[in-house]
Tab-separated table of C-alpha atoms in Angstrom:
chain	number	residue	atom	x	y	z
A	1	UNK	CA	-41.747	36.282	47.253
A	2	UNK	CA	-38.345	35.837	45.171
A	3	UNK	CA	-38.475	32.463	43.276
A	4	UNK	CA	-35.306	30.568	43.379
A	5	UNK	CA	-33.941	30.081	39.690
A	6	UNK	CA	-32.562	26.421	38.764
A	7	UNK	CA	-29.322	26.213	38.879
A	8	UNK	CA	-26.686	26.187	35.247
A	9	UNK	CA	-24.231	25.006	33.409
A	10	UNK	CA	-22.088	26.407	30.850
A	11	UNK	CA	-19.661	25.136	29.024
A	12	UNK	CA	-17.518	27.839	26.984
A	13	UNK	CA	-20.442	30.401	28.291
A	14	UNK	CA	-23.135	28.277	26.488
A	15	UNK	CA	-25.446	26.338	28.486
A	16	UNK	CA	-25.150	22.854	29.040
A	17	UNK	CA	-28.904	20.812	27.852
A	18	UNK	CA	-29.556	17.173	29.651
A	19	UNK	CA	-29.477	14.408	26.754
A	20	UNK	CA	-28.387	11.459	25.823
A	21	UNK	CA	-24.823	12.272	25.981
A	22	UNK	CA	-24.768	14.395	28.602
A	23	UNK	CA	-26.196	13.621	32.656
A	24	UNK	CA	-27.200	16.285	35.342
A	25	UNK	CA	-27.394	14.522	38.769
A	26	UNK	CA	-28.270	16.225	42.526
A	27	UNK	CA	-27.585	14.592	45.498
A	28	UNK	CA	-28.672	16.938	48.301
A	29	UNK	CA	-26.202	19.918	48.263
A	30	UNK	CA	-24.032	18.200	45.421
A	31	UNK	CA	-24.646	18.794	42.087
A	32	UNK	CA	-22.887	16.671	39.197
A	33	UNK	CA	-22.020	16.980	35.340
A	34	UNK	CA	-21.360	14.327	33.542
A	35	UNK	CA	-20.419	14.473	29.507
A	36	UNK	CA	-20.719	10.861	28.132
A	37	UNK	CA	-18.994	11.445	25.102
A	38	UNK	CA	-16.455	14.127	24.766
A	39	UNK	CA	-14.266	15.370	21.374
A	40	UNK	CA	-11.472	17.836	21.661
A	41	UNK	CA	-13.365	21.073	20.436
A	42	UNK	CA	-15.065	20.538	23.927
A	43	UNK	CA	-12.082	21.953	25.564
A	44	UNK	CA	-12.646	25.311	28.267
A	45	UNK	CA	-14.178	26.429	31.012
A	46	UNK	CA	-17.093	25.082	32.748
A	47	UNK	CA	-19.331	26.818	35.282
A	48	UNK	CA	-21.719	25.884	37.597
A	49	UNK	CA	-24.423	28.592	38.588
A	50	UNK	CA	-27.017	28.697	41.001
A	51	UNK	CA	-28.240	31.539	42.768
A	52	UNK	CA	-25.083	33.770	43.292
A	53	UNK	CA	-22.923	31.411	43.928
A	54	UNK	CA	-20.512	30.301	41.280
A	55	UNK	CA	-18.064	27.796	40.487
A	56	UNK	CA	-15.814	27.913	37.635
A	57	UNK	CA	-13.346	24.884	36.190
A	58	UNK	CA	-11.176	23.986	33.367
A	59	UNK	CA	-11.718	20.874	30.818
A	60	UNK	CA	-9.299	19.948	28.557
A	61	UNK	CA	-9.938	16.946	25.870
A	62	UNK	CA	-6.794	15.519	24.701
A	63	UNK	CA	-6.854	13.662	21.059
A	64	UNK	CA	-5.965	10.754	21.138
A	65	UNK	CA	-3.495	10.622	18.292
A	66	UNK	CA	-1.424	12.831	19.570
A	67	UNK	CA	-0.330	10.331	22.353
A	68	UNK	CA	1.985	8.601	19.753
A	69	UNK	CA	4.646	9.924	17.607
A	70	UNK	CA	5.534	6.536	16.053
A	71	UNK	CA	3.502	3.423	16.150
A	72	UNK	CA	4.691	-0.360	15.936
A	73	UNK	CA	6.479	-1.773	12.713
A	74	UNK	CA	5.658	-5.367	11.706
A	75	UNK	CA	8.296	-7.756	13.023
A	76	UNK	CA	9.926	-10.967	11.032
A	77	UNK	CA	12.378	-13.032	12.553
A	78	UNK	CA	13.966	-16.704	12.623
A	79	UNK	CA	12.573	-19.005	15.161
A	80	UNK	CA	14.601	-19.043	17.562
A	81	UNK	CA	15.821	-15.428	18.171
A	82	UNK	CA	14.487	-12.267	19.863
A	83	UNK	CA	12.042	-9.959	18.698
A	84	UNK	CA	11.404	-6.101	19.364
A	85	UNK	CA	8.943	-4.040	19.127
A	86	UNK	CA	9.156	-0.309	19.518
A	87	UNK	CA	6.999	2.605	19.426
A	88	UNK	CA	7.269	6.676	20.701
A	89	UNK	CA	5.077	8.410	22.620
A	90	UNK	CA	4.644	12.177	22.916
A	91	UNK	CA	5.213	11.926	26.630
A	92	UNK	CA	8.119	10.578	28.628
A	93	UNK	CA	5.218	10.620	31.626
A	94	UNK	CA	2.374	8.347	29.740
A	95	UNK	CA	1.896	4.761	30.620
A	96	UNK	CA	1.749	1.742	28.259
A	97	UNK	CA	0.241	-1.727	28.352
A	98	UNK	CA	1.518	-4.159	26.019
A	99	UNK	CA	-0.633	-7.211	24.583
A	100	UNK	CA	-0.517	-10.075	22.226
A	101	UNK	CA	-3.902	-10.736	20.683
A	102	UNK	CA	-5.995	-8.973	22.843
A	103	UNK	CA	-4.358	-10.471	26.314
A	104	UNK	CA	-2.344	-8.302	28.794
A	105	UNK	CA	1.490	-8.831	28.586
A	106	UNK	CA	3.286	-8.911	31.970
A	107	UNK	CA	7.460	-8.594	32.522
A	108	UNK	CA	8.553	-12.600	32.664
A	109	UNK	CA	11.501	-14.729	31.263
A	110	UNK	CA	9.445	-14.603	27.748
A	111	UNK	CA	9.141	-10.997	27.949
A	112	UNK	CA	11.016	-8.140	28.827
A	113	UNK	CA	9.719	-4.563	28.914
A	114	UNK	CA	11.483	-1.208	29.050
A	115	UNK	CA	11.361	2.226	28.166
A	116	UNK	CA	14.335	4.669	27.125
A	117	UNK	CA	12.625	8.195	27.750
A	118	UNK	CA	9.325	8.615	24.748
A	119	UNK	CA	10.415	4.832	23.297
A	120	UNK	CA	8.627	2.419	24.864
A	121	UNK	CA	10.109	-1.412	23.686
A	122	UNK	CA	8.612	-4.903	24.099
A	123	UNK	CA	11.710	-7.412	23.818
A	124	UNK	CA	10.268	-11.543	23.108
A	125	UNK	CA	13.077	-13.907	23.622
A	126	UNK	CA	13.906	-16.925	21.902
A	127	UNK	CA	10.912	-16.944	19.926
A	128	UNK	CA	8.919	-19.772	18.793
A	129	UNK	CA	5.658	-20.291	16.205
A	130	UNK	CA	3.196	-20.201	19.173
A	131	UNK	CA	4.550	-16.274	19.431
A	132	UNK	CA	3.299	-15.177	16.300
A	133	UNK	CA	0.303	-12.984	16.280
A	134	UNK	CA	-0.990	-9.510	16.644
A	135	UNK	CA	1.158	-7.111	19.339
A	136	UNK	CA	-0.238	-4.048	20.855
A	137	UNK	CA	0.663	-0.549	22.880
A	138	UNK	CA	-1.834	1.005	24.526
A	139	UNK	CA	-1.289	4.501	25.994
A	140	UNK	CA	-3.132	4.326	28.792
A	141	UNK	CA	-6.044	6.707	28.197
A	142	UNK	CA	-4.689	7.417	24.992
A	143	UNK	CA	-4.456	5.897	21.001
A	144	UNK	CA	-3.387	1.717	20.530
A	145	UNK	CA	-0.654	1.168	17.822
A	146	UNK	CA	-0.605	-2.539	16.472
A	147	UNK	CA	1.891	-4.656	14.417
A	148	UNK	CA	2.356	-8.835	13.586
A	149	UNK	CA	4.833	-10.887	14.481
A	150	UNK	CA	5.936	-13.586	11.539
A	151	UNK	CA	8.324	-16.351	12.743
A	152	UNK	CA	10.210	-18.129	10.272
A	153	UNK	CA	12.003	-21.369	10.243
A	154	UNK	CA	15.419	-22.020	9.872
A	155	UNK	CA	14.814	-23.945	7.445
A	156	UNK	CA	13.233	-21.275	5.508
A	157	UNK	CA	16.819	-19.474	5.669
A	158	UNK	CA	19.405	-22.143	5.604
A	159	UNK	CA	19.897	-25.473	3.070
A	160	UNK	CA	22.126	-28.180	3.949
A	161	UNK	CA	24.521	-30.002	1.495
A	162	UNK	CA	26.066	-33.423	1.526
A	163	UNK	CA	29.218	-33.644	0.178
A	164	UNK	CA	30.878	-36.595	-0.444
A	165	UNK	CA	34.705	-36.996	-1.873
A	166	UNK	CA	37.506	-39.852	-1.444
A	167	UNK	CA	41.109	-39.324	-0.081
A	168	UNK	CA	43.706	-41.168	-1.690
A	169	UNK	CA	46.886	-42.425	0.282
A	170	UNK	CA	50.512	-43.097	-1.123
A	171	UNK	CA	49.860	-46.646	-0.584
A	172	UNK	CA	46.729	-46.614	-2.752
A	173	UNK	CA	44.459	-46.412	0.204
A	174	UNK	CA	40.961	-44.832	-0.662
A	175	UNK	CA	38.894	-43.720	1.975
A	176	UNK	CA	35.380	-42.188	1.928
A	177	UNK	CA	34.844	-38.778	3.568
A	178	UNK	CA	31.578	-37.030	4.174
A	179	UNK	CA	31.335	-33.474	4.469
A	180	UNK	CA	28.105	-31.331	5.060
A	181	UNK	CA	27.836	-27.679	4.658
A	182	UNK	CA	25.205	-25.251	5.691
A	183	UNK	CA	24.592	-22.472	3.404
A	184	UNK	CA	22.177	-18.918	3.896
A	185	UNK	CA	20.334	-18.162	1.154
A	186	UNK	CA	16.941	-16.057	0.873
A	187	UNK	CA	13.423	-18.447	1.426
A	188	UNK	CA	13.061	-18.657	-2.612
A	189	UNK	CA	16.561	-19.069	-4.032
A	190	UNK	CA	16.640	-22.019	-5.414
A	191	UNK	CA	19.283	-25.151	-4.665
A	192	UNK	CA	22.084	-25.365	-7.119
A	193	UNK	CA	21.726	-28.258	-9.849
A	194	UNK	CA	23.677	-31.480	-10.024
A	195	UNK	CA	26.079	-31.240	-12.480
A	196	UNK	CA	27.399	-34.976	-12.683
């Protein structure tokens, strides 16, 4: 009487053990391999074995970090104006979801999405404090690039100055005029002094 061996796996001609990280199923005629954890070394052919039949296929790993070429810059702008964020993938073909702290970011009047080939952009318009905070790109089954968004007041960039001066008519006539001026200068120049 012939005895019927089990049946095998192999991965890269080795055989495939049942563990923690790795599940061997059998539903009736179907037989199932599952690898829990996987790491790019793990990459070749697999076969399945049992009897004299065979069947042979291909695994391929991909790294993660090689899904992005650049990742996200942090972004500072003035309240009030847009902010973009950018990043490149490796792939033209990958898909990206975009998120502020850990929530999903969806195309809106706040937010405007696009891609130009690998560079994937997240446009924020018209800014305000509430839209500071941590921004991410995922690449869908691939590496997350992160960045922070600062918002700054105007005030932080701009002083105003009161100026006040009299005109003086031909008749003798004086009349008070007020002028105010608004001035850019960088968030820790300081104003310029009185001078009497």
């Amino acid at each position: 009487m012939e005895l019927v061996k089990p049946p095998i796996w192999t991965l890269n001609g080795v055989p495939v053990q049942e563990g923690v990280d790795v599940e061997m199923e059998k539903e009736g005629t179907m037989h199932r391999l599952t690898f829990k954890k996987t790491k790019a070394s793990m990459t070749g052919p697999v076969q399945f074995t049992a009897g004299k039949s065979k069947s042979l296929a291909q695994l391929t790993v991909k790294g993660k970090a090689s899904s992005l070429s650049n990742g996200l810059q942090n972004v500072s702008v003035v309240c009030g104006e847009d902010a973009v964020f950018a990043c490149e993938v490796t792939q033209a073909s990958f898909t990206v979801k975009w998120a502020k702290d850990g929530k999903a970011i969806r195309t809106s009047k706040k937010y405007e999405i696009s891609q130009q080939e690998k560079l994937m952009k997240l446009t924020i318009h018209t800014v305000s404090a509430e839209d500071s905070g941590e921004y991410s790109c995922e690449v869908v089954g691939g590496a997350t690039t992160r960045a922070k968004l600062e918002i700054k007041g105007k005030d932080e960039m701009y002083t105003l100055y009161d100026l006040s001066f009299y005109i003086c008519s031909h008749s003798g006539a004086r009349r008070q005029c007020r002028l105010q001026l608004c001035l850019w200068r960088p968030k820790d120049h300081s104003q310029p002094q009185d001078q009497g």
